[in-house]
Amino acid sequence: MNNIEKWLGDVRSDEFLQGRFDMHVHTTTSDGLWSPTDIVRLAKERGLSGLAITDHDTLDGLAEAAEAAEKMGVKLIFGVELSTEVTEADEPYEVHMLGYFPGLELPDAPQLLARLREQQQSRRGRGLKMVEKLAELGMPLDTGFLQEYAENGSVGRGLIARKMLEAGYVQTREEVFSKWLGQGCPAYVPHQRLQPMEALRLVQASGGMAVMAHPAQAAHDELVPQLVAAGLNGLECRHPDQPAGALQEHYLQLAASLGLSVTGGSDCHDSGLGDFTTSGAELLKLFKIK
Ligand SMILES: [Zn+2]
Ligand SMILES: [Zn+2]
């Protein structure tokens, strides 16, 4: 209990139980507008009890956020949002998996970090492969731009599309995807993405809790019981795509019927911090703190 007190404070107090935690927040470490320090400051200004930093496929912003949170007296939950894909379906679809790690120390997550690095390399490699295919198809692109992006982030199809437009190979962005880079097209190279089950295992192997993010975006509710069978801990029921109303009710009921913890988060990239939250009581349930 001592460690939990150090981390979350007096979890039996009304202040904690009724506290509001925004459990889904992005920073400049992925595609957010604010640095980890600035977003922690903003959380304090908005009167939040705490927040989870959940950048896409990286834990890199967490150390800075932890330092800021300690200074400012904001409770920080270490998190991540993993991009995964269900490829066995008729139409492959994307699922985002949130991972939350208890405690004041950065998660010890060697397997997860190794897999994220591998994924990033394959994403970079994927862009290069598509550029090679385009060259074979008579559309060479200056590859200087790839190096520049490979150093900072991923080389996605959006960037390649822009270069094709600039080179005059196509007239519109739509044409790029319908003729060349869309799934099944001559220059398309498939992703090597995480599967949701693998993401769940990686989070839990690092002592974390796995929560399916914004289930309305995947819109494949049949996946949820399968994830529960694999050990899923929670469902993000409150989210900008699932505002108060019928859809949110639907997910709250689904979570209840499957015995899942409930979370809420704003998915703040540049606005809306604190608009959707998780109560302290819900946080205790998620982390199985008795
Ligand atoms: Zn997401
Ligand atoms: Zn997100």
CSV table of C-alpha atoms and ligand atoms in Angstrom, one decimal:
chain,number,residue,atom,x,y,z
A,1,MET,CA,0.0,0.0,0.0
A,2,ASN,CA,2.9,2.3,0.7
A,3,ASN,CA,4.0,2.3,-2.9
A,4,ILE,CA,0.5,3.0,-4.1
A,5,GLU,CA,0.3,5.9,-1.7
A,6,LYS,CA,3.6,7.3,-3.0
A,7,TRP,CA,2.2,7.0,-6.5
A,8,LEU,CA,-1.5,8.0,-6.2
A,9,GLY,CA,-1.8,9.4,-2.7
A,10,ASP,CA,-4.6,8.6,-0.3
A,11,VAL,CA,-6.8,6.5,-2.6
A,12,ARG,CA,-9.5,6.2,0.1
A,13,SER,CA,-10.2,9.9,0.2
A,14,ASP,CA,-13.2,11.3,-1.5
A,15,GLU,CA,-10.9,13.7,-3.3
A,16,PHE,CA,-9.2,10.8,-4.9
A,17,LEU,CA,-12.3,8.6,-5.5
A,18,GLN,CA,-14.1,11.5,-7.2
A,19,GLY,CA,-11.0,12.8,-8.9
A,20,ARG,CA,-10.9,13.2,-12.7
A,21,PHE,CA,-8.1,11.6,-14.7
A,22,ASP,CA,-7.8,12.1,-18.4
A,23,MET,CA,-6.5,8.7,-19.5
A,24,HIS,CA,-5.8,9.4,-23.2
A,25,VAL,CA,-3.4,12.2,-24.0
A,26,HIS,CA,-0.9,12.8,-26.8
A,27,THR,CA,2.2,15.0,-26.8
A,28,THR,CA,4.8,16.2,-29.3
A,29,THR,CA,6.5,12.8,-28.8
A,30,SER,CA,3.9,11.4,-31.2
A,31,ASP,CA,1.5,13.7,-33.0
A,32,GLY,CA,0.3,16.1,-30.2
A,33,LEU,CA,0.7,19.8,-30.1
A,34,TRP,CA,2.1,20.2,-26.5
A,35,SER,CA,5.3,18.9,-25.0
A,36,PRO,CA,5.0,16.4,-22.1
A,37,THR,CA,5.8,19.3,-19.7
A,38,ASP,CA,3.3,21.7,-21.2
A,39,ILE,CA,0.5,19.1,-21.2
A,40,VAL,CA,1.1,18.3,-17.5
A,41,ARG,CA,0.9,22.0,-16.7
A,42,LEU,CA,-2.3,22.3,-18.7
A,43,ALA,CA,-3.8,19.4,-16.8
A,44,LYS,CA,-3.0,21.2,-13.6
A,45,GLU,CA,-4.6,24.4,-14.8
A,46,ARG,CA,-7.7,22.6,-15.8
A,47,GLY,CA,-8.1,21.1,-12.3
A,48,LEU,CA,-7.6,17.5,-13.3
A,49,SER,CA,-6.4,15.1,-10.6
A,50,GLY,CA,-4.1,13.4,-13.1
A,51,LEU,CA,-3.5,12.2,-16.6
A,52,ALA,CA,-2.1,9.3,-18.6
A,53,ILE,CA,0.3,10.1,-21.4
A,54,THR,CA,-0.5,7.7,-24.2
A,55,ASP,CA,1.6,8.6,-27.3
A,56,HIS,CA,1.4,6.4,-30.4
A,57,ASP,CA,3.8,3.5,-30.3
A,58,THR,CA,6.4,5.1,-28.1
A,59,LEU,CA,7.3,5.6,-24.4
A,60,ASP,CA,9.7,8.3,-25.1
A,61,GLY,CA,7.7,11.2,-23.6
A,62,LEU,CA,7.2,9.6,-20.2
A,63,ALA,CA,10.4,10.5,-18.4
A,64,GLU,CA,9.9,14.2,-19.1
A,65,ALA,CA,6.2,14.0,-18.1
A,66,ALA,CA,7.1,12.2,-14.9
A,67,GLU,CA,9.5,15.0,-13.9
A,68,ALA,CA,7.0,17.7,-14.7
A,69,ALA,CA,4.2,15.8,-12.8
A,70,GLU,CA,6.3,15.5,-9.7
A,71,LYS,CA,7.2,19.1,-9.7
A,72,MET,CA,3.6,20.3,-10.3
A,73,GLY,CA,1.9,17.8,-8.0
A,74,VAL,CA,-0.1,16.1,-10.8
A,75,LYS,CA,-0.6,12.3,-10.7
A,76,LEU,CA,0.8,10.7,-13.8
A,77,ILE,CA,-0.1,7.3,-15.2
A,78,PHE,CA,2.5,5.9,-17.6
A,79,GLY,CA,0.8,4.9,-20.8
A,80,VAL,CA,1.1,4.1,-24.5
A,81,GLU,CA,-1.3,3.7,-27.4
A,82,LEU,CA,-0.4,0.8,-29.7
A,83,SER,CA,-1.6,0.7,-33.3
A,84,THR,CA,-2.7,-2.8,-34.2
A,85,GLU,CA,-4.5,-4.4,-37.1
A,86,VAL,CA,-6.8,-7.4,-37.3
A,87,THR,CA,-5.8,-9.0,-40.5
A,88,GLU,CA,-7.9,-12.2,-40.3
A,89,ALA,CA,-11.1,-10.4,-41.0
A,90,ASP,CA,-12.6,-10.1,-44.5
A,91,GLU,CA,-11.6,-6.4,-44.5
A,92,PRO,CA,-8.6,-5.8,-42.3
A,93,TYR,CA,-9.3,-3.1,-39.7
A,94,GLU,CA,-7.3,-1.1,-37.2
A,95,VAL,CA,-7.6,-1.4,-33.4
A,96,HIS,CA,-5.9,0.9,-30.9
A,97,MET,CA,-4.8,-0.7,-27.6
A,98,LEU,CA,-4.0,1.4,-24.6
A,99,GLY,CA,-1.5,0.2,-22.1
A,100,TYR,CA,-1.2,1.6,-18.6
A,101,PHE,CA,1.6,0.9,-16.2
A,102,PRO,CA,1.3,1.4,-12.4
A,103,GLY,CA,3.9,3.1,-10.2
A,104,LEU,CA,6.3,6.0,-10.1
A,105,GLU,CA,9.1,4.2,-12.1
A,106,LEU,CA,9.1,4.0,-15.9
A,107,PRO,CA,7.8,0.7,-17.0
A,108,ASP,CA,10.4,-2.0,-17.4
A,109,ALA,CA,9.2,-3.1,-20.8
A,110,PRO,CA,12.1,-4.6,-22.9
A,111,GLN,CA,9.9,-6.8,-25.1
A,112,LEU,CA,7.5,-4.0,-25.8
A,113,LEU,CA,10.3,-1.6,-26.6
A,114,ALA,CA,12.0,-4.1,-28.9
A,115,ARG,CA,8.8,-4.8,-30.8
A,116,LEU,CA,8.1,-1.1,-31.2
A,117,ARG,CA,11.6,-0.5,-32.6
A,118,GLU,CA,11.1,-3.4,-35.0
A,119,GLN,CA,7.8,-2.0,-36.1
A,120,GLN,CA,9.3,1.4,-36.7
A,121,GLN,CA,12.0,-0.1,-38.8
A,122,SER,CA,9.6,-2.0,-40.9
A,123,ARG,CA,7.5,1.1,-41.3
A,124,ARG,CA,10.5,3.0,-42.6
A,125,GLY,CA,11.5,0.0,-44.8
A,126,ARG,CA,7.9,-0.2,-46.1
A,127,GLY,CA,8.1,3.4,-47.5
A,128,LEU,CA,11.4,2.7,-49.2
A,129,LYS,CA,10.0,-0.5,-50.7
A,130,MET,CA,7.1,1.4,-52.1
A,131,VAL,CA,9.4,4.0,-53.6
A,132,GLU,CA,11.5,1.2,-55.2
A,133,LYS,CA,8.4,-0.3,-56.7
A,134,LEU,CA,7.3,3.1,-58.1
A,135,ALA,CA,10.8,3.5,-59.7
A,136,GLU,CA,10.4,0.1,-61.4
A,137,LEU,CA,7.0,1.2,-62.7
A,138,GLY,CA,8.7,4.2,-64.3
A,139,MET,CA,8.1,6.8,-61.6
A,140,PRO,CA,11.4,7.5,-59.9
A,141,LEU,CA,11.3,9.8,-56.9
A,142,ASP,CA,14.2,11.7,-55.4
A,143,THR,CA,14.9,9.6,-52.3
A,144,GLY,CA,16.7,12.4,-50.5
A,145,PHE,CA,13.5,13.2,-48.6
A,146,LEU,CA,13.2,9.7,-47.2
A,147,GLN,CA,16.5,10.0,-45.3
A,148,GLU,CA,15.3,13.2,-43.7
A,149,TYR,CA,12.0,11.6,-42.5
A,150,ALA,CA,13.6,8.3,-41.5
A,151,GLU,CA,15.6,10.2,-39.0
A,152,ASN,CA,12.6,11.7,-37.3
A,153,GLY,CA,9.6,9.6,-37.9
A,154,SER,CA,8.0,7.2,-40.3
A,155,VAL,CA,7.8,7.3,-44.0
A,156,GLY,CA,4.2,7.0,-44.8
A,157,ARG,CA,2.1,6.8,-47.9
A,158,GLY,CA,0.9,10.3,-47.4
A,159,LEU,CA,4.4,11.7,-47.9
A,160,ILE,CA,5.1,9.5,-50.9
A,161,ALA,CA,1.8,10.6,-52.4
A,162,ARG,CA,2.8,14.3,-52.0
A,163,LYS,CA,6.1,13.6,-53.8
A,164,MET,CA,4.3,11.8,-56.6
A,165,LEU,CA,2.0,14.9,-57.0
A,166,GLU,CA,5.0,17.2,-57.0
A,167,ALA,CA,6.7,15.1,-59.6
A,168,GLY,CA,3.6,15.3,-61.8
A,169,TYR,CA,3.1,11.5,-62.0
A,170,VAL,CA,-0.5,11.9,-60.9
A,171,GLN,CA,-3.1,14.7,-60.8
A,172,THR,CA,-4.8,14.0,-57.5
A,173,ARG,CA,-4.2,12.3,-54.2
A,174,GLU,CA,-7.1,10.0,-54.9
A,175,GLU,CA,-5.4,8.8,-58.1
A,176,VAL,CA,-2.3,7.9,-56.0
A,177,PHE,CA,-4.3,5.6,-53.8
A,178,SER,CA,-6.7,4.2,-56.4
A,179,LYS,CA,-4.0,3.4,-59.0
A,180,TRP,CA,-0.7,3.0,-57.2
A,181,LEU,CA,-0.4,2.9,-53.4
A,182,GLY,CA,-3.8,1.6,-52.2
A,183,GLN,CA,-4.2,-2.0,-51.0
A,184,GLY,CA,-3.8,-4.4,-53.9
A,185,CYS,CA,-2.2,-1.7,-56.2
A,186,PRO,CA,1.1,-2.3,-58.0
A,187,ALA,CA,3.3,-0.3,-55.6
A,188,TYR,CA,1.5,-1.3,-52.4
A,189,VAL,CA,3.6,-3.0,-49.7
A,190,PRO,CA,1.6,-4.4,-46.7
A,191,HIS,CA,2.2,-3.4,-43.1
A,192,GLN,CA,3.8,-5.7,-40.6
A,193,ARG,CA,1.6,-4.5,-37.8
A,194,LEU,CA,1.0,-5.8,-34.3
A,195,GLN,CA,-2.1,-7.9,-33.8
A,196,PRO,CA,-4.3,-6.8,-30.9
A,197,MET,CA,-3.7,-10.0,-28.9
A,198,GLU,CA,0.1,-9.5,-29.3
A,199,ALA,CA,-0.2,-5.9,-28.1
A,200,LEU,CA,-2.2,-7.0,-25.1
A,201,ARG,CA,0.4,-9.6,-24.2
A,202,LEU,CA,3.2,-7.1,-24.5
A,203,VAL,CA,1.5,-4.7,-22.2
A,204,GLN,CA,0.7,-7.3,-19.6
A,205,ALA,CA,4.2,-8.8,-19.8
A,206,SER,CA,5.5,-5.4,-18.7
A,207,GLY,CA,3.1,-5.3,-15.7
A,208,GLY,CA,0.6,-3.1,-17.5
A,209,MET,CA,-3.1,-3.1,-18.0
A,210,ALA,CA,-4.5,-3.4,-21.5
A,211,VAL,CA,-7.5,-1.3,-22.4
A,212,MET,CA,-9.2,-1.2,-25.9
A,213,ALA,CA,-9.3,2.4,-27.1
A,214,HIS,CA,-12.4,4.0,-28.6
A,215,PRO,CA,-14.1,0.8,-29.7
A,216,ALA,CA,-16.5,2.8,-31.9
A,217,GLN,CA,-13.7,3.5,-34.3
A,218,ALA,CA,-13.0,-0.1,-35.0
A,219,ALA,CA,-16.8,-0.8,-35.0
A,220,HIS,CA,-16.2,-4.5,-34.5
A,221,ASP,CA,-17.8,-5.3,-31.2
A,222,GLU,CA,-17.4,-9.0,-31.8
A,223,LEU,CA,-13.7,-8.6,-31.2
A,224,VAL,CA,-14.2,-7.4,-27.6
A,225,PRO,CA,-15.2,-10.8,-26.1
A,226,GLN,CA,-12.3,-12.4,-27.9
A,227,LEU,CA,-9.9,-9.9,-26.3
A,228,VAL,CA,-11.6,-10.5,-22.9
A,229,ALA,CA,-10.8,-14.2,-23.3
A,230,ALA,CA,-7.2,-13.2,-23.9
A,231,GLY,CA,-7.2,-11.1,-20.7
A,232,LEU,CA,-8.3,-7.6,-21.7
A,233,ASN,CA,-8.6,-5.4,-18.6
A,234,GLY,CA,-10.7,-2.5,-19.7
A,235,LEU,CA,-12.7,-0.6,-22.3
A,236,GLU,CA,-12.5,3.1,-23.1
A,237,CYS,CA,-16.1,3.9,-22.9
A,238,ARG,CA,-15.9,7.8,-22.7
A,239,HIS,CA,-14.2,9.3,-25.7
A,240,PRO,CA,-14.9,12.2,-28.2
A,241,ASP,CA,-16.2,9.6,-30.7
A,242,GLN,CA,-18.5,8.2,-27.9
A,243,PRO,CA,-19.9,11.2,-26.2
A,244,ALA,CA,-22.6,11.0,-23.6
A,245,GLY,CA,-25.6,9.3,-25.2
A,246,ALA,CA,-26.6,6.1,-26.8
A,247,LEU,CA,-23.2,4.9,-28.1
A,248,GLN,CA,-21.5,5.6,-24.7
A,249,GLU,CA,-24.3,3.8,-22.9
A,250,HIS,CA,-23.8,0.9,-25.3
A,251,TYR,CA,-20.2,0.6,-24.4
A,252,LEU,CA,-20.8,1.0,-20.7
A,253,GLN,CA,-23.2,-1.9,-20.8
A,254,LEU,CA,-20.8,-4.0,-22.9
A,255,ALA,CA,-18.0,-3.4,-20.4
A,256,ALA,CA,-20.4,-4.2,-17.5
A,257,SER,CA,-21.6,-7.4,-19.1
A,258,LEU,CA,-18.0,-8.6,-19.8
A,259,GLY,CA,-16.7,-7.6,-16.4
A,260,LEU,CA,-14.3,-5.0,-17.9
A,261,SER,CA,-13.0,-1.8,-16.2
A,262,VAL,CA,-14.3,1.4,-17.6
A,263,THR,CA,-12.0,4.3,-18.7
A,264,GLY,CA,-12.5,7.7,-20.3
A,265,GLY,CA,-10.1,10.0,-22.0
A,266,SER,CA,-10.1,13.0,-24.3
A,267,ASP,CA,-7.6,11.6,-26.9
A,268,CYS,CA,-6.3,15.2,-26.8
A,269,HIS,CA,-3.9,16.0,-29.6
A,270,ASP,CA,-4.4,19.8,-29.6
A,271,SER,CA,-7.7,20.5,-27.8
A,272,GLY,CA,-10.2,19.0,-25.4
A,273,LEU,CA,-7.9,18.0,-22.6
A,274,GLY,CA,-10.1,16.9,-19.7
A,275,ASP,CA,-13.4,16.7,-21.7
A,276,PHE,CA,-13.5,13.0,-21.1
A,277,THR,CA,-12.2,11.4,-17.9
A,278,THR,CA,-11.9,8.4,-15.6
A,279,SER,CA,-12.8,8.7,-11.9
A,280,GLY,CA,-10.4,7.7,-9.2
A,281,ALA,CA,-12.7,4.9,-8.2
A,282,GLU,CA,-12.6,3.5,-11.7
A,283,LEU,CA,-8.8,3.8,-11.7
A,284,LEU,CA,-8.6,1.6,-8.5
A,285,LYS,CA,-10.7,-1.0,-10.3
A,286,LEU,CA,-8.5,-0.9,-13.4
A,287,PHE,CA,-5.3,-1.4,-11.4
A,288,LYS,CA,-7.0,-3.9,-9.0
A,289,ILE,CA,-6.2,-1.9,-6.0
A,290,LYS,CA,-8.3,-3.1,-3.1
B,1,ZN,ZN,-6.5,5.9,-31.2
B,2,ZN,ZN,-5.1,8.5,-29.2
